[in-house]
PDB file of C-alpha atoms in Angstrom:
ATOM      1  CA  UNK A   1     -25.425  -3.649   8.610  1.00  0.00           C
ATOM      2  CA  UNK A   2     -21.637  -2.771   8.846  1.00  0.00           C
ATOM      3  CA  UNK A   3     -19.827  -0.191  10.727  1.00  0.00           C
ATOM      4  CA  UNK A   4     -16.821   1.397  10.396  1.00  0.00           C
ATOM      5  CA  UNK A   5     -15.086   2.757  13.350  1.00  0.00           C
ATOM      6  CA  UNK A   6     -12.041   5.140  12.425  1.00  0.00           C
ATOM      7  CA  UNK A   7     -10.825   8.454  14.379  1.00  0.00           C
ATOM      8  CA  UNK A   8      -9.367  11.668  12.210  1.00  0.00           C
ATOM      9  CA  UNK A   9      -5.818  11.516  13.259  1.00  0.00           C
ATOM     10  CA  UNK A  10      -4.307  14.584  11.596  1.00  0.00           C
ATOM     11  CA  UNK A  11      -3.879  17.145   8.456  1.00  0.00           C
ATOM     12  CA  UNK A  12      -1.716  17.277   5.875  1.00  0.00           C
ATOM     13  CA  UNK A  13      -0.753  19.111   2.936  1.00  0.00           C
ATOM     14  CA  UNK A  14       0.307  17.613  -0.262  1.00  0.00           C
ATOM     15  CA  UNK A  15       0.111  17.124  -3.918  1.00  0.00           C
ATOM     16  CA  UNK A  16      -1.123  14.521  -6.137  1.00  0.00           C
ATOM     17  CA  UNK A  17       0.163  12.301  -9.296  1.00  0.00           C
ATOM     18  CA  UNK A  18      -0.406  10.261 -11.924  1.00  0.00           C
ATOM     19  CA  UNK A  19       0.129   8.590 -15.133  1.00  0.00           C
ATOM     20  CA  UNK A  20      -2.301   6.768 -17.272  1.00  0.00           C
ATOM     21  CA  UNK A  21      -2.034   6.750 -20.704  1.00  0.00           C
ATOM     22  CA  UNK A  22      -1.832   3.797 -22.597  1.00  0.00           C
ATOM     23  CA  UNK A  23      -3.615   2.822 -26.138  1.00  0.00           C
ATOM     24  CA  UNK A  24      -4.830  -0.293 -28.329  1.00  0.00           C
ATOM     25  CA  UNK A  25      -6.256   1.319 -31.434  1.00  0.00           C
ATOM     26  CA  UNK A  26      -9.261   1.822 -29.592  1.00  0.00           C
ATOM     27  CA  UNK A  27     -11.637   4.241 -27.652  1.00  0.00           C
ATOM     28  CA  UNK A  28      -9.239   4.224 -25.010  1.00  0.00           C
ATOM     29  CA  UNK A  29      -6.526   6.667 -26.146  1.00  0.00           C
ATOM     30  CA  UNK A  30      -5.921   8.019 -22.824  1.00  0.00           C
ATOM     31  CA  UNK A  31      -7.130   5.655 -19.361  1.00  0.00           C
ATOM     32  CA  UNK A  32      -7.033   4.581 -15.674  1.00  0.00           C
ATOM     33  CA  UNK A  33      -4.566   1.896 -15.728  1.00  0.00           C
ATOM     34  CA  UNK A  34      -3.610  -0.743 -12.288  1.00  0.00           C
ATOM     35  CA  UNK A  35      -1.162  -2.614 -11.816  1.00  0.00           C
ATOM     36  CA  UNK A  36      -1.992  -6.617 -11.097  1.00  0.00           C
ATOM     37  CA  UNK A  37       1.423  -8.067 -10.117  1.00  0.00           C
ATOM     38  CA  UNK A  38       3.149 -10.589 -12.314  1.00  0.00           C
ATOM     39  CA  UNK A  39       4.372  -8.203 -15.080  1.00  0.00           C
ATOM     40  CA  UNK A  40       0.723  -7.837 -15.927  1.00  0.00           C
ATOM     41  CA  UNK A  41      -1.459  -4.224 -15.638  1.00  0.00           C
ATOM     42  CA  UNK A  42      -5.228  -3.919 -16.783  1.00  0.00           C
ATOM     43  CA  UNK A  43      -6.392  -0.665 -18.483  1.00  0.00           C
ATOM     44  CA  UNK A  44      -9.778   0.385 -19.265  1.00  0.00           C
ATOM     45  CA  UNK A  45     -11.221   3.794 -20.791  1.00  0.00           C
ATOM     46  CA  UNK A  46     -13.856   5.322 -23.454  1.00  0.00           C
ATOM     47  CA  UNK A  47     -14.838   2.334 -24.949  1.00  0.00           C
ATOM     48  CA  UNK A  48     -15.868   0.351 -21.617  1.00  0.00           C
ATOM     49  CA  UNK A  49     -13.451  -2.424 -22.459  1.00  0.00           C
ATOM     50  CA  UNK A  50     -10.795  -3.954 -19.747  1.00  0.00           C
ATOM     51  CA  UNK A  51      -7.708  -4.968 -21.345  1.00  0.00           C
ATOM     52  CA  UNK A  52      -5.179  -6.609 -19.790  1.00  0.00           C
ATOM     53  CA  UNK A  53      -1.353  -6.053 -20.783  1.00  0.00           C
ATOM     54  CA  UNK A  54       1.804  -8.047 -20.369  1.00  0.00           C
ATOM     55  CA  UNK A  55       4.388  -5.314 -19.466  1.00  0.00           C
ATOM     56  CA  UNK A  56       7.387  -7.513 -20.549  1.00  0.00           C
ATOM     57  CA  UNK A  57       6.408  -7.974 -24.060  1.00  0.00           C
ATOM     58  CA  UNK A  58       4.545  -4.775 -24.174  1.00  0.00           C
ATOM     59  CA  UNK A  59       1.280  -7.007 -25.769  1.00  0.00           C
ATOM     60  CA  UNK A  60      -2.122  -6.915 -25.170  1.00  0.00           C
ATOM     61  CA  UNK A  61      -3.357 -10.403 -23.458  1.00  0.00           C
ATOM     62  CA  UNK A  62      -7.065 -10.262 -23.209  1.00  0.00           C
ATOM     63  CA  UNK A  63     -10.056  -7.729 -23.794  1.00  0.00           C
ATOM     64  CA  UNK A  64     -13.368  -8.065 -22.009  1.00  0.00           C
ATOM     65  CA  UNK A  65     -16.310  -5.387 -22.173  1.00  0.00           C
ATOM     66  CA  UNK A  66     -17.307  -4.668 -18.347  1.00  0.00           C
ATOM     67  CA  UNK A  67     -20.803  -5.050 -18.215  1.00  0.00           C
ATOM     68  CA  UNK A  68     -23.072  -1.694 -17.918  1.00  0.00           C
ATOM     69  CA  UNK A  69     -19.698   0.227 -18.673  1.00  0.00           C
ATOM     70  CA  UNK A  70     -20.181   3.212 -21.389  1.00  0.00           C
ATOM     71  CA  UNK A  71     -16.880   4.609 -20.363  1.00  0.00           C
ATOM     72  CA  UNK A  72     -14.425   3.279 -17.785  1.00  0.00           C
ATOM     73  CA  UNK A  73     -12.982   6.049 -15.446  1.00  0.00           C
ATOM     74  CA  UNK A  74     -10.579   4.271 -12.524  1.00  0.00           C
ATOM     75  CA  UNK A  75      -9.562   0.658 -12.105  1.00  0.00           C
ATOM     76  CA  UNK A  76      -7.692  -1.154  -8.831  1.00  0.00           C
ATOM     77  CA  UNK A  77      -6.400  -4.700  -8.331  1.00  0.00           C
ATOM     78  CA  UNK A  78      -6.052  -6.361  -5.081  1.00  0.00           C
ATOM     79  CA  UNK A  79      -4.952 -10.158  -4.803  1.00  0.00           C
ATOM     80  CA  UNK A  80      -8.344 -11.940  -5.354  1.00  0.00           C
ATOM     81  CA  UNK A  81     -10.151  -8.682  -6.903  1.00  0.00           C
ATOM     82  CA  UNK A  82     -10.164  -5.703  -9.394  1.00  0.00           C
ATOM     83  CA  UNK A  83     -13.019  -2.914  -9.388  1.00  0.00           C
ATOM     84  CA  UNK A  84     -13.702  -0.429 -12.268  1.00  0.00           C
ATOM     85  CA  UNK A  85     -15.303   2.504 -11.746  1.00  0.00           C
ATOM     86  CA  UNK A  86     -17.517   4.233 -14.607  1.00  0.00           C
ATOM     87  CA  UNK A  87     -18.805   8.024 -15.266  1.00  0.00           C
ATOM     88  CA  UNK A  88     -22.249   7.085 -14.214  1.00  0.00           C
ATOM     89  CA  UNK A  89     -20.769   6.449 -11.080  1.00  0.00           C
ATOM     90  CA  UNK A  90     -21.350   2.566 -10.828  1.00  0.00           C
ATOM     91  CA  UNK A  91     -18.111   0.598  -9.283  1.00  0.00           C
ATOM     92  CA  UNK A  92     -18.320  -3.179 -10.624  1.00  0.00           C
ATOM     93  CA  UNK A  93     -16.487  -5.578  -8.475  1.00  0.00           C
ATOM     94  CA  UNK A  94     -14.991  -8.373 -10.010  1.00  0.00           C
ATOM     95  CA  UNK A  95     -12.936 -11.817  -9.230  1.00  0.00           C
ATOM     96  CA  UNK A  96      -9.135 -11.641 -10.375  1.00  0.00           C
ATOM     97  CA  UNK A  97     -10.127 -15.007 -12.580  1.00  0.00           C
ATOM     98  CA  UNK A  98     -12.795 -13.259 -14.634  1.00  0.00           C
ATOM     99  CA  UNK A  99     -10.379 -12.455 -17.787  1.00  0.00           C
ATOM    100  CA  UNK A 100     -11.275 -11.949 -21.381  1.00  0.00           C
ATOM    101  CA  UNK A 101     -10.242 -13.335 -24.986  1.00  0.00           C
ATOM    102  CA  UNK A 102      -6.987 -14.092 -25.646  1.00  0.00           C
ATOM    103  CA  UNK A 103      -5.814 -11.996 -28.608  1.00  0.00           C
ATOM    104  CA  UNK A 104      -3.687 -15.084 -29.996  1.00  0.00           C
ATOM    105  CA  UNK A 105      -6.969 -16.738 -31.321  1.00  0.00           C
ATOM    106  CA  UNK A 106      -6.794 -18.496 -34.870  1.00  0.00           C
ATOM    107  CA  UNK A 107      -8.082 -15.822 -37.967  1.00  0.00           C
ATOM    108  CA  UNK A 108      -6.899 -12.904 -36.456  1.00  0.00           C
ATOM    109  CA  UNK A 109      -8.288 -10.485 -33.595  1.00  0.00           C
ATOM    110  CA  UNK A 110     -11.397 -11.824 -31.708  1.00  0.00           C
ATOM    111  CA  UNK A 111     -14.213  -8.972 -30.813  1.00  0.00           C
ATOM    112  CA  UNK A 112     -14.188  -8.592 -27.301  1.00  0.00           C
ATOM    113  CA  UNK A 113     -16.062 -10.572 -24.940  1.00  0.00           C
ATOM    114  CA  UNK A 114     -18.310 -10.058 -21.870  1.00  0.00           C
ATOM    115  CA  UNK A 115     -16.597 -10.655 -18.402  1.00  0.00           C
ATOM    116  CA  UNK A 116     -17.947 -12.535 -16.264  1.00  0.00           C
ATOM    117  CA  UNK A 117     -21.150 -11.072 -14.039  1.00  0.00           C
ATOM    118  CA  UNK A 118     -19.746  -8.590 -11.344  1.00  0.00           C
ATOM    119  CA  UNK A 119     -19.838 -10.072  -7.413  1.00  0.00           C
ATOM    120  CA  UNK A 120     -21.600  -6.634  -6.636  1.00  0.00           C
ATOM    121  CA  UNK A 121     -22.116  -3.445  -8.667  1.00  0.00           C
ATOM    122  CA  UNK A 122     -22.618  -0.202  -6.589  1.00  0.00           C
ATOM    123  CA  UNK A 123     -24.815   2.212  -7.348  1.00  0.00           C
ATOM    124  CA  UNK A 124     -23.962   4.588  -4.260  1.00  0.00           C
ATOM    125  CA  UNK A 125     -22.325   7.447  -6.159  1.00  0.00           C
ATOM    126  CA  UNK A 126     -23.788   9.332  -8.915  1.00  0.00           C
ATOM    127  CA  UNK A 127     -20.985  11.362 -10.964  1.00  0.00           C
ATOM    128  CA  UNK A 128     -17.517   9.915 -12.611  1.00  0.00           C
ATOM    129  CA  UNK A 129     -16.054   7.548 -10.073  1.00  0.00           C
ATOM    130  CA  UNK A 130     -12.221   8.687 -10.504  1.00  0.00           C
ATOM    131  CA  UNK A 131     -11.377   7.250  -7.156  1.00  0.00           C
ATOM    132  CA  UNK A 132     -10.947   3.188  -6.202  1.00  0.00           C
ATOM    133  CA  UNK A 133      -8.731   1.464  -4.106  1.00  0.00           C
ATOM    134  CA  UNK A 134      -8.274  -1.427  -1.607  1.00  0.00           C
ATOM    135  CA  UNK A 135      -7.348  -1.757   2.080  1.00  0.00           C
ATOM    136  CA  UNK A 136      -4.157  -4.381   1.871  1.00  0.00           C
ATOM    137  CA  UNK A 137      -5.997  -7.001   3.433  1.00  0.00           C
ATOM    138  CA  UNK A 138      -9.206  -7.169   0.588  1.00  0.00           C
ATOM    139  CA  UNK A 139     -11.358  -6.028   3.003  1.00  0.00           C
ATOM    140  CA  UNK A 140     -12.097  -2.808   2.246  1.00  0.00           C
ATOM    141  CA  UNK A 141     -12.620  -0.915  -0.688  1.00  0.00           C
ATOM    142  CA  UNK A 142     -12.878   2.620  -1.100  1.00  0.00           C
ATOM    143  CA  UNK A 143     -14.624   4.768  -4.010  1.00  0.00           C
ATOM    144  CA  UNK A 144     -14.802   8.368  -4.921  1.00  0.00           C
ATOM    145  CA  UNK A 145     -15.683  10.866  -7.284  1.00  0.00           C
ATOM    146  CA  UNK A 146     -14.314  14.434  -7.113  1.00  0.00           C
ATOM    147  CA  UNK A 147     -16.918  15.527  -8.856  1.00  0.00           C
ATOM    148  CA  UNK A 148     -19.712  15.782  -6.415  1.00  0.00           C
ATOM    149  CA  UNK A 149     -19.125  17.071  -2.508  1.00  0.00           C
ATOM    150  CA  UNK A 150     -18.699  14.555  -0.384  1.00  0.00           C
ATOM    151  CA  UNK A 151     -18.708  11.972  -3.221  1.00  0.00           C
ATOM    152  CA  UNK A 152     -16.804   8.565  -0.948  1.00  0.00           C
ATOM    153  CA  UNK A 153     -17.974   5.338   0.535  1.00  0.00           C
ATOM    154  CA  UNK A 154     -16.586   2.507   1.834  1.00  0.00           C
ATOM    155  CA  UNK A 155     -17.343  -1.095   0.854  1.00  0.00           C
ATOM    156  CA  UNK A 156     -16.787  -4.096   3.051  1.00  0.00           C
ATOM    157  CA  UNK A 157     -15.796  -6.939   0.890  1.00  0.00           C
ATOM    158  CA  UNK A 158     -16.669  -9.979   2.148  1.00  0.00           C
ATOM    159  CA  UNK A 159     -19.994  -9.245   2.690  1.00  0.00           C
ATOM    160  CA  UNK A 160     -20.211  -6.819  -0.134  1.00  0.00           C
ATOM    161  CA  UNK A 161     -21.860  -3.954   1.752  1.00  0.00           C
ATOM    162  CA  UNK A 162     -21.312  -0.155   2.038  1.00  0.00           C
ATOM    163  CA  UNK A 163     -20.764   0.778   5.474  1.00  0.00           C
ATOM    164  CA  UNK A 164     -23.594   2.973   6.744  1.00  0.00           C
ATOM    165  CA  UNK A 165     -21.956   5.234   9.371  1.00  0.00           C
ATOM    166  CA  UNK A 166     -19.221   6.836   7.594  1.00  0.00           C
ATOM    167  CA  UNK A 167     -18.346   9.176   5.735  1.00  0.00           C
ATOM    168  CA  UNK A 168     -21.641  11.117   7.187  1.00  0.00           C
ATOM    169  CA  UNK A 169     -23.141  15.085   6.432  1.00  0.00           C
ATOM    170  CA  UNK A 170     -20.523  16.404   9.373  1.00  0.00           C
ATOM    171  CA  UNK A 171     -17.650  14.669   7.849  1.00  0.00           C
ATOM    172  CA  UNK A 172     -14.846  17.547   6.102  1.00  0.00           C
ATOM    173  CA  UNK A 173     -14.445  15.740   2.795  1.00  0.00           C
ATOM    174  CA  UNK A 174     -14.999  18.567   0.228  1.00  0.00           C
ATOM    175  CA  UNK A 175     -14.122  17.126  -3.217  1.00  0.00           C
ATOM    176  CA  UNK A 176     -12.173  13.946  -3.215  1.00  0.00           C
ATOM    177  CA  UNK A 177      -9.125  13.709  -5.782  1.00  0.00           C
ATOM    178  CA  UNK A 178      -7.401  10.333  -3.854  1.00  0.00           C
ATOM    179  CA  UNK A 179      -7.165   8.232  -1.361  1.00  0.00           C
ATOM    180  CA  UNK A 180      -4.689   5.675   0.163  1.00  0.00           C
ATOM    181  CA  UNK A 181      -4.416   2.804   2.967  1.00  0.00           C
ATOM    182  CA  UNK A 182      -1.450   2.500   4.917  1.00  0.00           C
ATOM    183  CA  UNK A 183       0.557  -0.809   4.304  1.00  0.00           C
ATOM    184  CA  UNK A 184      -1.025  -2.340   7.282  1.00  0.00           C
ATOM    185  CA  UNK A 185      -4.871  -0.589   6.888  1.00  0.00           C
ATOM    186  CA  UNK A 186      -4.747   1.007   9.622  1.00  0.00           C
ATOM    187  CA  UNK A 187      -4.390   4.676   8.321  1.00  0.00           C
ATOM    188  CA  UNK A 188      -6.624   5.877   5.336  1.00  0.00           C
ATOM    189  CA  UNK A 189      -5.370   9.097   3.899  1.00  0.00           C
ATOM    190  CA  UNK A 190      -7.414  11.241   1.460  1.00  0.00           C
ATOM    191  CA  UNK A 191      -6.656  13.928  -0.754  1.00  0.00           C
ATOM    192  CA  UNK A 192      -9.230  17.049  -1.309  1.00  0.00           C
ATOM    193  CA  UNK A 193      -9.785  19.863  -4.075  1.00  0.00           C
ATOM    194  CA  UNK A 194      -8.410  21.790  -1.191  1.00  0.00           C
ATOM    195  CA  UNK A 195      -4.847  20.614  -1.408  1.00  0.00           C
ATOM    196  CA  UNK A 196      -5.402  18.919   2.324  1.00  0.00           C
ATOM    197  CA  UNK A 197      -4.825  14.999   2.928  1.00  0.00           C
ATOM    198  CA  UNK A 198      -7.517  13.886   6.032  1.00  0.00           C
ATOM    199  CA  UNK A 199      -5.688  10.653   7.304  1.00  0.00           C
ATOM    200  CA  UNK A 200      -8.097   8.353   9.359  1.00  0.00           C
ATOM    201  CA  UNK A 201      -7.491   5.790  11.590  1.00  0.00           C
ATOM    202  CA  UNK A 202      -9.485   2.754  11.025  1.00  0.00           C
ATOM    203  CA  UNK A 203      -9.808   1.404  14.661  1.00  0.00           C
ATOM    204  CA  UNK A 204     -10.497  -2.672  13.314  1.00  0.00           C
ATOM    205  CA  UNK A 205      -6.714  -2.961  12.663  1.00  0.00           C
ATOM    206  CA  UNK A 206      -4.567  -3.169  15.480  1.00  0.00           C
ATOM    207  CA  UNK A 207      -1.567  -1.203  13.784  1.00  0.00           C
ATOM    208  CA  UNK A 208      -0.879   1.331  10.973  1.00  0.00           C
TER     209      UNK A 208
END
């Protein structure tokens, strides 16, 4: 069973933003976008589909439908991994490598395919999951939805568990709109309904 072992440092007060609108005649007229690296970003939305754009020729490179996905709601990339989060509130976790049909195939637009089998799909939340993100080392992931009190766990990665001992009942989380790790891991911020920003510090990484 894993543990987490992080101390509440401080409060803050802050705002939040975002953009994420992007469209490919589809569903998906407005989405959760992530940037991958490489000039690429991956997009998902109503139609359960992750596509996968090149930002320097503005082109769509792949489609793939995310399996158990009616809707997709939030999307994050690490190195090795990306995660989509859904409005039942299942996160899927997936390999980098697991891509989708290229959209250059002979006799004109292929339907989408199936990617491959997520590594793990939680079931620990059970409204929208708005909220994913990973810890800058891929070995932590955290996932939220602001529309249930409370609504945030923590996954270890490697051994693709939720940590047990935190967040708890006692823990001030309210309604969670964000979070964020600190470039090192060692601080995790997160953003509340109540315009405060709880920023943790996660005791396993030796600085912030």
């Amino acid at each position: 069973m894993c543990h987490l072992s992080l101390h509440l440092r401080s409060w803050y007060f802050g705002s939040k933003g975002q953009v994420s609108h992007i469209s490919a005649q589809s569903a998906a007229k407005s989405c959760p976008l992530s940037m991958t690296g490489h000039f690429n970003t991956l997009s998902t939305g109503g139609d359960g589909v992750v596509y996968t754009w090149d930002l320097r020729s503005h082109r769509c490179l792949s489609r793939a439908v995310d399996e158990g996905t009616l809707t997709g709601a939030s999307l994050a990339c690490s190195w090795d991994y990306f995660a989509s989060g859904s409005d039942g509130g299942v996160v899927n976790l997936h390999r980098r490598d697991a891509t989708g049909v290229s959209l250059d195939a002979p006799g004109g637009r292929p339907v989408a395919a199936t990617l491959a089998p997520p590594l793990k799909s939680f079931m620990n939340l059970t409204t929208t999951v708005d909220t994913v993100v990973f810890s800058p080392d891929q070995q932590a992931m955290v996932m939220g939805s602001r529309y249930s009190k409370g609504s945030l766990r923590v996954v270890h990665i490697p051994s693709r568990t939720v940590f047990a001992n935190w967040p708890t009942p006692a823990t001030p989380l309210a309604h969670v709109h964000c979070a964020a790790f600190s470039p090192h891991g060692g601080l995790l911020a997160i953003g509340t309904a109540k315009g405060r920003s709880l920023l943790y510090r996660l005791n396993h990484y030796p600085s912030a």
